[in-house]
XYZ file of C-alpha atoms in Angstrom:
596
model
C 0.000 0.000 0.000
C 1.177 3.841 -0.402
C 1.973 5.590 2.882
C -0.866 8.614 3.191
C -0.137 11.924 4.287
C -0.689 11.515 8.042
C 1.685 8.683 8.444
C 4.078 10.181 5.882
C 4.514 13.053 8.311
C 4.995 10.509 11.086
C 8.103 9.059 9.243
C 9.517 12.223 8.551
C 9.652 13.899 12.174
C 10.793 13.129 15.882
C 8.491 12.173 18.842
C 10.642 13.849 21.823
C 11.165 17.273 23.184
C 14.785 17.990 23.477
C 16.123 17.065 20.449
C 13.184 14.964 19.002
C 9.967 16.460 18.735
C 6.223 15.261 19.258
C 5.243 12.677 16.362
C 3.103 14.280 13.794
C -0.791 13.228 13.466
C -3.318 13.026 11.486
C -4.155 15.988 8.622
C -5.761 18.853 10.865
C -10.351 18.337 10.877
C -10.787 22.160 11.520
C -11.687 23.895 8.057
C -10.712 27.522 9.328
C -7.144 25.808 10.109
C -7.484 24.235 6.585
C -8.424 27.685 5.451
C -4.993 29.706 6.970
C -2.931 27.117 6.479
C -3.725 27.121 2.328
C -3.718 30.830 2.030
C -0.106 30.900 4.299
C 1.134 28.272 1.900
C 0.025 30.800 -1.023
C 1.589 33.916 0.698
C 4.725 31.967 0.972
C 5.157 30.082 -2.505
C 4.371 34.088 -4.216
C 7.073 35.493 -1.797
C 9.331 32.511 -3.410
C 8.825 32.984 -6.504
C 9.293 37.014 -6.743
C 12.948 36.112 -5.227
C 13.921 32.130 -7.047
C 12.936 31.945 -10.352
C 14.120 28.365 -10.741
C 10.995 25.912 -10.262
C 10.813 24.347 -6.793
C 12.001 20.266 -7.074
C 9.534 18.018 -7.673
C 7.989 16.250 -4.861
C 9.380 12.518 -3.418
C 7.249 10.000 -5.064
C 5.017 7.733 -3.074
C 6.980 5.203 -1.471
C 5.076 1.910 -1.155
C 5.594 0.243 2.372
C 4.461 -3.100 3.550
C 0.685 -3.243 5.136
C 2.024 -5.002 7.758
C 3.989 -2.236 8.932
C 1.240 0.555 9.081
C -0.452 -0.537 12.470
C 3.478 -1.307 13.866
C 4.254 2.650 12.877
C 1.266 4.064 14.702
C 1.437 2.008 17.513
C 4.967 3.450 17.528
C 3.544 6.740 17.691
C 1.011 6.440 20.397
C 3.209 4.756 22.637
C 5.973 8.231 22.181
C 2.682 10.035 22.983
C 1.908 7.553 26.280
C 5.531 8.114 26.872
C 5.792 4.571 26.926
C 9.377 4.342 25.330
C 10.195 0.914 25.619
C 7.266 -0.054 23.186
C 8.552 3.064 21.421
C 12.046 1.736 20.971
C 11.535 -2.009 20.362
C 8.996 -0.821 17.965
C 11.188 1.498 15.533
C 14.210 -0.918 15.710
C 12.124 -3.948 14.499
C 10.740 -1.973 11.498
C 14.142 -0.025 10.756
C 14.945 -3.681 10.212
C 11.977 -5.032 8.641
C 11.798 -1.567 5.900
C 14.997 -1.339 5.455
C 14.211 2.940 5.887
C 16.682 5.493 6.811
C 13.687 7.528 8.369
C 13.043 4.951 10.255
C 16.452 3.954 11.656
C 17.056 7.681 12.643
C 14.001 7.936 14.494
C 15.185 4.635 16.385
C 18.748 6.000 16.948
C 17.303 9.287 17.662
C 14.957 7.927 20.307
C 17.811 5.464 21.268
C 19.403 8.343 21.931
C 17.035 10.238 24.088
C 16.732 7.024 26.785
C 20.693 7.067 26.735
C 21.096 3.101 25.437
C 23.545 3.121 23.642
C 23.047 -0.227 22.580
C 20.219 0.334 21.056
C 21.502 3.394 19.440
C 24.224 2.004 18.053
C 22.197 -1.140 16.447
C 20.324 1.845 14.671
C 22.542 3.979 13.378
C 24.715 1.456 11.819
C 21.803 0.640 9.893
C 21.030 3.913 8.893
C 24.437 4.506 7.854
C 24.381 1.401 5.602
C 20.939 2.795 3.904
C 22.432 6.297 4.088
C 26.204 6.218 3.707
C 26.476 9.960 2.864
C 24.459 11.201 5.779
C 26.601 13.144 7.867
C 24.945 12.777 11.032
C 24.834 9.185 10.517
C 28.379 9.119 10.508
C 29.253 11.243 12.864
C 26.853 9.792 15.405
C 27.983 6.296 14.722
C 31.894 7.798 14.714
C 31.023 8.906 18.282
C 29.430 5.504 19.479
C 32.233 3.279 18.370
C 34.681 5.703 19.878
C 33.540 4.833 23.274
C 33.313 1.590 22.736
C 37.192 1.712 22.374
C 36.996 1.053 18.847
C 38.379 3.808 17.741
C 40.160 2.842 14.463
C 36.808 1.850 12.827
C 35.391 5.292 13.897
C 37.975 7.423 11.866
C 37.046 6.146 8.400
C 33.020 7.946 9.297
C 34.531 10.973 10.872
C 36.443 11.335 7.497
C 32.946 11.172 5.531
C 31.875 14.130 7.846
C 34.867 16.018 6.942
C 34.993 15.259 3.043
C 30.989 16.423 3.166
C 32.608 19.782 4.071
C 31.016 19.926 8.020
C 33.021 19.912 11.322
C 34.127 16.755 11.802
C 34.481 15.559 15.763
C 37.647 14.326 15.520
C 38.729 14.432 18.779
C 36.385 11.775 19.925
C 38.945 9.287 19.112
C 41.188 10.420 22.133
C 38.205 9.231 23.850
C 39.893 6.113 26.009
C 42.662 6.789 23.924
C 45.402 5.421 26.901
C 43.100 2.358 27.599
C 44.629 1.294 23.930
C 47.479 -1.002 23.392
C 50.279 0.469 22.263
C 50.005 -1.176 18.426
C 46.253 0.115 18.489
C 47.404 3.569 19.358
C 49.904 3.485 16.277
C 47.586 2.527 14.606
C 45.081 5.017 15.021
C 48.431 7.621 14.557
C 49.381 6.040 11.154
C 45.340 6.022 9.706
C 44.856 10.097 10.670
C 48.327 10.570 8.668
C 46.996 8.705 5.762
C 44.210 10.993 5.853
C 45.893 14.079 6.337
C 48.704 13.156 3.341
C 45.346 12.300 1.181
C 42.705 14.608 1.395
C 42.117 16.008 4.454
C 45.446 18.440 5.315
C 43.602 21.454 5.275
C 41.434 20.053 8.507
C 42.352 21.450 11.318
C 40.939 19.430 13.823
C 42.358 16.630 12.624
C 45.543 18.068 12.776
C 45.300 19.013 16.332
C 43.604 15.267 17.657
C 47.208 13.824 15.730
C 49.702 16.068 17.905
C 47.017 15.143 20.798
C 47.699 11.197 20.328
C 51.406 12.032 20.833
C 50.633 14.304 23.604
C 48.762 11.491 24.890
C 51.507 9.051 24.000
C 54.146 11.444 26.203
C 56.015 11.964 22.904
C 56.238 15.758 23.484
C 58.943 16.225 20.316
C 56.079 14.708 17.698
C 53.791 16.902 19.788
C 55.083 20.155 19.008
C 55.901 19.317 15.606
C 52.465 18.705 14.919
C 51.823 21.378 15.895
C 53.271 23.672 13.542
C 50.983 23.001 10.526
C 47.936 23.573 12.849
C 49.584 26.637 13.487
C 50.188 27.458 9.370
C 46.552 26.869 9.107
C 45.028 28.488 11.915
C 47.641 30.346 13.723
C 46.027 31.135 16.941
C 43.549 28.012 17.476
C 42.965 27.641 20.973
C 43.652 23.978 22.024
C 46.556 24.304 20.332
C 47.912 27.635 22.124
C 47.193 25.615 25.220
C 48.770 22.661 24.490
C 52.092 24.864 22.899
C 51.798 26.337 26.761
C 51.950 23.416 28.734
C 54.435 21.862 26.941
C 56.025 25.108 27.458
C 55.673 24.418 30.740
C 57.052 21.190 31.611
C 60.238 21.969 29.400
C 60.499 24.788 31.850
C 61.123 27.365 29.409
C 60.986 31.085 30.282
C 58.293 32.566 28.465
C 55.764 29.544 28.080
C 53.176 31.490 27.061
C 54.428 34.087 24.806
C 52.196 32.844 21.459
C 49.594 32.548 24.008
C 49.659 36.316 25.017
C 50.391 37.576 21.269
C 46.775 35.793 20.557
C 45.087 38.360 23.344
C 47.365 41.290 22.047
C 45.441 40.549 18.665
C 42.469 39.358 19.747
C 41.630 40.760 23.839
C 38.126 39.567 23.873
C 39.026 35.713 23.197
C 37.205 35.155 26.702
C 37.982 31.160 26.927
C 41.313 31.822 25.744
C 42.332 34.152 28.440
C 40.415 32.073 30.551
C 42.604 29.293 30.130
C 45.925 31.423 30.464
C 45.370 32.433 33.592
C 44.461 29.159 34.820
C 47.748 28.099 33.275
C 49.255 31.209 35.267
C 48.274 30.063 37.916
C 50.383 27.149 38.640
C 53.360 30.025 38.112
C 52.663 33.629 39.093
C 49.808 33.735 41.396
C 49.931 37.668 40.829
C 49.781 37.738 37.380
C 47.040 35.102 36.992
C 44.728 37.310 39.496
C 45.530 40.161 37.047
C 43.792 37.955 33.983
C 41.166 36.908 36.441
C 40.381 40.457 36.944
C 39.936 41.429 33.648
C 37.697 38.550 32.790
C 35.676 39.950 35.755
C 35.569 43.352 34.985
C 34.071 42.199 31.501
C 31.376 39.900 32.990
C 31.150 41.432 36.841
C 27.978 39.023 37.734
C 30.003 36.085 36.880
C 30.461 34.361 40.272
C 32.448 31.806 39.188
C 34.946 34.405 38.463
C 34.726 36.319 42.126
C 35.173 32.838 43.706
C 38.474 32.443 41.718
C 39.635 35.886 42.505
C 38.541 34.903 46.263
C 40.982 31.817 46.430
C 43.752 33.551 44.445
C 43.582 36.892 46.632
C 43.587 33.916 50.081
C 46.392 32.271 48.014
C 48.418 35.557 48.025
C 47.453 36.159 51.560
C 44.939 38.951 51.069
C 42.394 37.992 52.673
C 41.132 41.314 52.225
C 40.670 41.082 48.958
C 39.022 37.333 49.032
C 36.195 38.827 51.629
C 35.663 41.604 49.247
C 35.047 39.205 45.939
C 33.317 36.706 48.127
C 30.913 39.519 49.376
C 29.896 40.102 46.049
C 29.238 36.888 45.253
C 27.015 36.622 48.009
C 25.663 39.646 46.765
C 24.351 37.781 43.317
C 23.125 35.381 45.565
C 25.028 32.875 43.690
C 27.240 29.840 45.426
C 26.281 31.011 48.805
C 26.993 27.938 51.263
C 30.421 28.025 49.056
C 31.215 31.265 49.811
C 29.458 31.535 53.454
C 32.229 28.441 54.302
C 35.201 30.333 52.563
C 34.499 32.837 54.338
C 34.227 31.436 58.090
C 37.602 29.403 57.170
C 39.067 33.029 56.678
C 37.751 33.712 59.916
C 39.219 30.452 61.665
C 42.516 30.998 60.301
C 42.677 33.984 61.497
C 41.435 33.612 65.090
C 38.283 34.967 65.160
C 36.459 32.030 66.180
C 33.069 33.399 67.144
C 32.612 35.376 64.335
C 33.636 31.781 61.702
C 31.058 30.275 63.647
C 28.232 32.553 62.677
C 29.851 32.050 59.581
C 29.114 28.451 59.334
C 26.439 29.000 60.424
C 25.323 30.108 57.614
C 25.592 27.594 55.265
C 22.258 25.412 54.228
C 21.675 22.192 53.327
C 23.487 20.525 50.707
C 27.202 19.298 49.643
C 29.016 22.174 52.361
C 26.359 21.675 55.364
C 28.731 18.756 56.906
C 31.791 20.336 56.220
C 30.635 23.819 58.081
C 29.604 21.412 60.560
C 32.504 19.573 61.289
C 34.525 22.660 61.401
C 31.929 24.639 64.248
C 32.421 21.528 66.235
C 36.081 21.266 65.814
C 35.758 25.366 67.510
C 33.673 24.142 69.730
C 35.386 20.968 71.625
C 38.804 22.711 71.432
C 37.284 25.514 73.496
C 35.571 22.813 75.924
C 32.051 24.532 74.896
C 30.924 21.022 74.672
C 26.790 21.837 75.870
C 27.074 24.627 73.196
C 28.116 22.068 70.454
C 25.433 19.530 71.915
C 22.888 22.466 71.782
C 23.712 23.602 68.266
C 23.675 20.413 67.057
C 20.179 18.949 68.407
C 19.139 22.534 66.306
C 20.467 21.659 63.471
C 19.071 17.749 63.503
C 15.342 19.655 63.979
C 16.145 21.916 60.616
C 17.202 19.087 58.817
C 15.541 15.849 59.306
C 16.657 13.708 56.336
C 20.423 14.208 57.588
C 19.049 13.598 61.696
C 21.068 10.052 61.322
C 24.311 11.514 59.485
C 24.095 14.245 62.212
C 24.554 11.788 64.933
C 27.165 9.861 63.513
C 29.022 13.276 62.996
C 28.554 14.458 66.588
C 29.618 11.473 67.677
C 32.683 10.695 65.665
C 33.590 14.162 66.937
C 33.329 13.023 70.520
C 35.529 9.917 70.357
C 38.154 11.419 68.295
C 38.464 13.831 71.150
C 38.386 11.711 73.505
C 35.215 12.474 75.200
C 33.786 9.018 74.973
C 31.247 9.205 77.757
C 29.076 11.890 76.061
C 29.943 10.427 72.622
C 28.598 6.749 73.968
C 25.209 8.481 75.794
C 24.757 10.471 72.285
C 25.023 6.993 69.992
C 22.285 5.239 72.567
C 19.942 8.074 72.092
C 20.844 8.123 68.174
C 19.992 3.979 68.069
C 16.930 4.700 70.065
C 15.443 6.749 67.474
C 17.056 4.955 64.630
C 17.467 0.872 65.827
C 18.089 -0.722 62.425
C 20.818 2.171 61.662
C 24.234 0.016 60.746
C 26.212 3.148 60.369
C 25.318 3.977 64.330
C 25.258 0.466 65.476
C 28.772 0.265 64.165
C 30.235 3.635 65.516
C 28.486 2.214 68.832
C 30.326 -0.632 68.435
C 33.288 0.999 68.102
C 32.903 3.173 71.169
C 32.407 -0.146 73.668
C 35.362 -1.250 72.240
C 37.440 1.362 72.950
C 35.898 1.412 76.306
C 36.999 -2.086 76.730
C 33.214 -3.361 76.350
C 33.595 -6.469 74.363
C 30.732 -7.785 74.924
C 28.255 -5.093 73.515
C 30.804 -4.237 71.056
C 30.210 -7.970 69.763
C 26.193 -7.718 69.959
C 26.106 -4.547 67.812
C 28.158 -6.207 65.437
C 25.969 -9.238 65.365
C 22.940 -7.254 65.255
C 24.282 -5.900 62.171
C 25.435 -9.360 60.707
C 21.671 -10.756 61.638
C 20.186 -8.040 59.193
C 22.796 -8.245 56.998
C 24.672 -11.311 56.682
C 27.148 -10.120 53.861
C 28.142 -7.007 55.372
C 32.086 -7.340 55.160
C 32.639 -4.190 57.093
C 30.885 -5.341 60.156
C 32.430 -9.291 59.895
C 35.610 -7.746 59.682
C 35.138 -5.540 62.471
C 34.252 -8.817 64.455
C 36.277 -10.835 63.608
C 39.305 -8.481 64.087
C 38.155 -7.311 67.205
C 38.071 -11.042 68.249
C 41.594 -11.808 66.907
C 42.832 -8.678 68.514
C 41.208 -9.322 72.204
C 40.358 -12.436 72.832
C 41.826 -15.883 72.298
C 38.481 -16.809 69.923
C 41.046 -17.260 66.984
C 38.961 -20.106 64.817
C 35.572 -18.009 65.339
C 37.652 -14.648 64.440
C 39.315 -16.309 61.133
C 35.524 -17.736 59.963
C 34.734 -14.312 60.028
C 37.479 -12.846 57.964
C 37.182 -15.176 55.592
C 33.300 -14.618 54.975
C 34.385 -10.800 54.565
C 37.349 -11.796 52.308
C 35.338 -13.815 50.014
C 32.839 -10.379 49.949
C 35.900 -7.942 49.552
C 39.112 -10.083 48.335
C 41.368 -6.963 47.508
C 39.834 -5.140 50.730
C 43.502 -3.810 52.096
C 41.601 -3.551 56.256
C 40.496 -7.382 55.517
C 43.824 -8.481 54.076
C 45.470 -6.817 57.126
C 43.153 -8.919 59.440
C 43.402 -12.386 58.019
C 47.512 -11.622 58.164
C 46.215 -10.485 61.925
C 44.470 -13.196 63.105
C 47.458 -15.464 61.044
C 50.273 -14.235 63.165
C 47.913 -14.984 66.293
C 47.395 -18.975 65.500
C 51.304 -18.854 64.518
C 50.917 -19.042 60.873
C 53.521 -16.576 60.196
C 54.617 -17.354 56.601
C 50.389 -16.480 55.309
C 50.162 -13.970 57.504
C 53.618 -12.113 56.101
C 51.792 -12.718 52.580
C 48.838 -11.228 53.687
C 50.104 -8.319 55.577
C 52.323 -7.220 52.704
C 49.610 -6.826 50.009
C 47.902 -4.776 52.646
C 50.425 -2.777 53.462
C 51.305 -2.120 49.570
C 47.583 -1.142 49.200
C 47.524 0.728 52.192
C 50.574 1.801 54.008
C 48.765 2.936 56.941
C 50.717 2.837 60.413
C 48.283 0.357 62.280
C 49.335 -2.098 59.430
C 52.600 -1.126 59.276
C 52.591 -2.158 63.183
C 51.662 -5.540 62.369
C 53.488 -6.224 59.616
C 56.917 -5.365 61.166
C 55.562 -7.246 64.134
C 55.501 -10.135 61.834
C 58.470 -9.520 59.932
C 60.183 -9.090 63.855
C 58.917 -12.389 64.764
C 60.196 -14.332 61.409
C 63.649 -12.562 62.582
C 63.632 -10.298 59.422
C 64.710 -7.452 61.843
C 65.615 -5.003 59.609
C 62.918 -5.026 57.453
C 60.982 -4.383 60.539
C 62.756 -1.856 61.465
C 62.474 -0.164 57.851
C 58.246 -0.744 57.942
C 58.184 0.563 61.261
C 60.611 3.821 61.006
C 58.604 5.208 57.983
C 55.407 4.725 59.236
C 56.453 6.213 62.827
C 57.757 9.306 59.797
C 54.123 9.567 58.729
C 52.685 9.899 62.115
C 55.111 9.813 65.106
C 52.259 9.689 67.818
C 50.852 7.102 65.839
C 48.941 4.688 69.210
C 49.073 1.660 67.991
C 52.292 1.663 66.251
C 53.738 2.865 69.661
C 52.032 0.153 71.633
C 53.631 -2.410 69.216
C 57.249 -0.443 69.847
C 57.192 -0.556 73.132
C 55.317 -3.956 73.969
C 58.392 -5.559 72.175
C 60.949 -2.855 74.339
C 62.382 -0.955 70.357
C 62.735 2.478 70.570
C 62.727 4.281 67.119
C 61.443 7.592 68.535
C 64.246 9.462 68.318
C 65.240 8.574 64.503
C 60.985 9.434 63.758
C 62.073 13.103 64.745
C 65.294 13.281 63.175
């Protein structure tokens, strides 16, 4: 049968807002419509022909389509309209198969690309760029699928239909998991853009610069720069390219990196990005002269607060903290990244003594990503001054303004009590906390914690096991356990079950390696626990494992290897307690070469 008019128009537009709009319908039932619609259509074929005097092409022929594929089309359409996109999806691709239609396969990769399956999308638009092998989107999009697939050579040969159609070619998707190559795929990659560029496509610019990138990316900085020079013939002050000159200027640690750089904004001072990006690059140099960029980009766009929070930590950088109030008032004063600039701003305060006033400061920050870290830093004020009730106080306020973060609260206030040592109020606060929230892991493990340090074994071990009993594969909490058991009781068997369970959950886990080499060393095994020690100490060289490790290494007799675990980790953190419990427990004394 011939397709009519109404389903016609279906095949020939999107169904989606943002980037694919509403399927077409039926031919409008409202005469007056009719009416405008004919008399617009005459207005505009006159005004046509009083400026082209060459007829208008003919129009596409019918194009017969299978019967069988009418209802499949509409029921396509209705379910866009439902917003039932599955349907949609499964729909389009089984007909872009069955018709054989490059309207058909871009409305599947089109919608395919909407839901963000790329699976899907890429089963379409290969299709439509074997019906349609000139179309540049086609090519492009299916360029840009196999890219991040890692497939990068078979995505140049499309990219180089794009350019040979005369439009922009993305070229530099094919740095896209460049590194994750082998080293013969990258070269391989490198020798197909040469071909390219020695056949046809010279003149392109951004393939050009995506060749001296692969060599960038390659750490070949020699081919770099000399690839550089014909991008630089062609376009001589094309921005990725002045920024790659410059940081390669950079790490050869030349005097004037950026001097092509600056002779682009001599020419050119409104290139915006580009100035943007040299004093970025400034940055890392002359603190001075990059606030001096920064303040011309902000005296060109002065309700840009992106810009007044750079100026902010530049000016704190350069120890004007004058200055970094001053740009963060204003951008408090566009009422743009407040809690940001309310927590700058109370750090300034801290660091510079005036406690009370950081503290209304913090205060002042709301809920979202900065709310814990203003938090954590009034409460730091608060428990160094001993104002503990005024902490307590603040923070029962702040759990009743913000009851979705009431059980992250908690855990905060109380982690801030044991790590100062004020375990009584931090052990009342975690009982009240489990009260209100009894199937809370997070606060039935920092509880658990807490009667542990307390020397409380025995409710230590229930909150762990009330955690296990609701969730059997929690590794954290079995390897809590069973550490705890290897570490302080004689329960060696029952600890290493444990361990095990929360190895099998975790196997690279560096805290569960350094328990299973823990509980090891306690049955005597000292050969697996050495093994298992070692990886987690290369994963992790934190001091606790370093203590057991050289405890183990002291015990096989490998004494100076011991000695060389312990002495850097005592370097990391001198007052490190366990590491100086295992020191002096076995009577070594490596204090005095820590603080050397």
């Amino acid at each position: 049968m011939l397709v009519n008019a109404s389903l016609r128009h279906l095949l020939k537009t999107s169904a989606l807002a943002a980037g694919l709009v509403l399927l077409g319908g039926c031919a409008s039932t409202d005469p007056m419509a009719d009416a405008a619609t004919s008399a617009a259509g005459e207005q505009t074929a006159a005004a046509s022909e009083a400026v082209v005097s060459e007829p208008p092409p003919p129009p596409a022929p019918e194009r017969p389509i299978p019967e069988a594929s009418v209802y499949p089309l509409l029921l396509a359409e209705f379910a866009l309209r439902r917003r039932d996109f599955d349907t949609a999806l499964s729909t389009y691709l089984e007909q872009a198969d069955e018709l054989q239609d490059p309207g058909v396969s871009a409305h599947a990769t089109h919608l395919a690309q909407y839901l963000q399956r790329e699976r899907e999308a890429f089963r379409a638009v290969r299709l439509w760029v074997a019906l349609e092998p000139g179309n540049v989107e086609a090519n492009g999009t299916l360029a840009t699928l196999l890219a991040r697939q890692g497939r990068n050579r078979e995505a140049l040969p499309y990219l180089a239909t794009v350019a040979r159609a005369g439009e922009k070619a993305k070229f530099p998707v094919l740095l896209n998991r460049y590194k994750a190559l082998q080293p013969a795929d990258q070269l391989g990659l490198d020798s197909d853009a040469q071909a390219l560029l020695d056949d046809d496509l010279g003149d392109d610019v951004s393939l050009r610069l995506t060749h001296a990138l692969m060599a960038e990316e390659r750490g070949d900085a020699a081919t770099t720069r000399a690839r550089l020079e014909p991008v630089f013939a062609l376009e001589p002050y094309q921005r990725q390219a002045l920024i790659l000159e410059a940081k390669l200027n950079l790490a050869q640690g030349m005097d004037a990196p950026f001097v092509h750089m600056e002779e682009a904004l001599d020419v050119d001072p409104t290139r915006t990005e580009l100035r943007l990006q040299y004093a970025r690059l400034l940055a890392s140099q002359d603190m001075a002269a990059a606030r001096q960029q920064f303040e011309i980009l902000s005296a060109e766009a002065p309700h840009n607060a992106d810009l007044l929070f750079s100026l902010a930590l530049i000016s704190h950088e350069l120890e004007d903290n004058d200055a970094a109030k001053g740009y963060l008032q204003q951008v408090l004063a566009l009422n743009q990244r407040t809690d940001e600039a309310y927590l700058f701003l109370g750090q300034i305060a801290r660091g510079e003594g005036d406690l009370d006033e950081a503290i209304q400061l913090f205060q002042q920050v709301g809920d979202g990503a900065d709310l814990m870290k203003a938090t954590i830093s009034i409460a730091q004020i608060q428990v160094a001054e001993d104002r503990d009730q005024e902490l307590a106080d603040y923070m029962d306020r702040l759990r009743q303004s913000y009851p979705l973060r009431k059980e992250q609260l908690y855990a905060l206030e109380a982690n801030i009590y044991n790590e100062t040592d004020r375990d009584k109020r931090g052990l009342a606060l975690l009982n009240r906390a489990i009260d209100e929230f009894p199937t809370s892991d997070n606060l039935r493990y920092a509880r658990s914690v807490a009667h542990e340090q307390a020397g409380n074994l025995a409710a230590a071990e229930t909150d762990l096991r009330d955690i296990i009993e609701r969730d059997p594969d929690n590794a954290t909490a079995l390897n809590a356990l069973g550490y705890t058991l290897a570490n302080r009781t004689d329960r060696y068997d029952e600890a290493k079950a444990l361990i095990e369970k929360a190895l099998a959950l975790s196997p690279n886990e560096p805290s569960i390696l350094d328990s299973m080499g823990w509980v090891l060393y306690r049955q005597g095994d000292l050969e697996n626990a050495k093994q298992y020690l070692t990886r987690a100490y290369a994963a992790f060289p934190d001091p606790e494992v370093a203590a057991h490790l050289g405890e183990v290494l002291w015990a096989i007799g490998n004494t100076t290897g011991a000695m060389t675990v312990w002495r850097n980790a005592l370097q990391e953190d001198p007052q490190h307690a366990v590491l100086n419990e295992t020191l002096t427990r076995l009577g070594i004394s490596l204090q005095a070469d820590a603080d050397s």
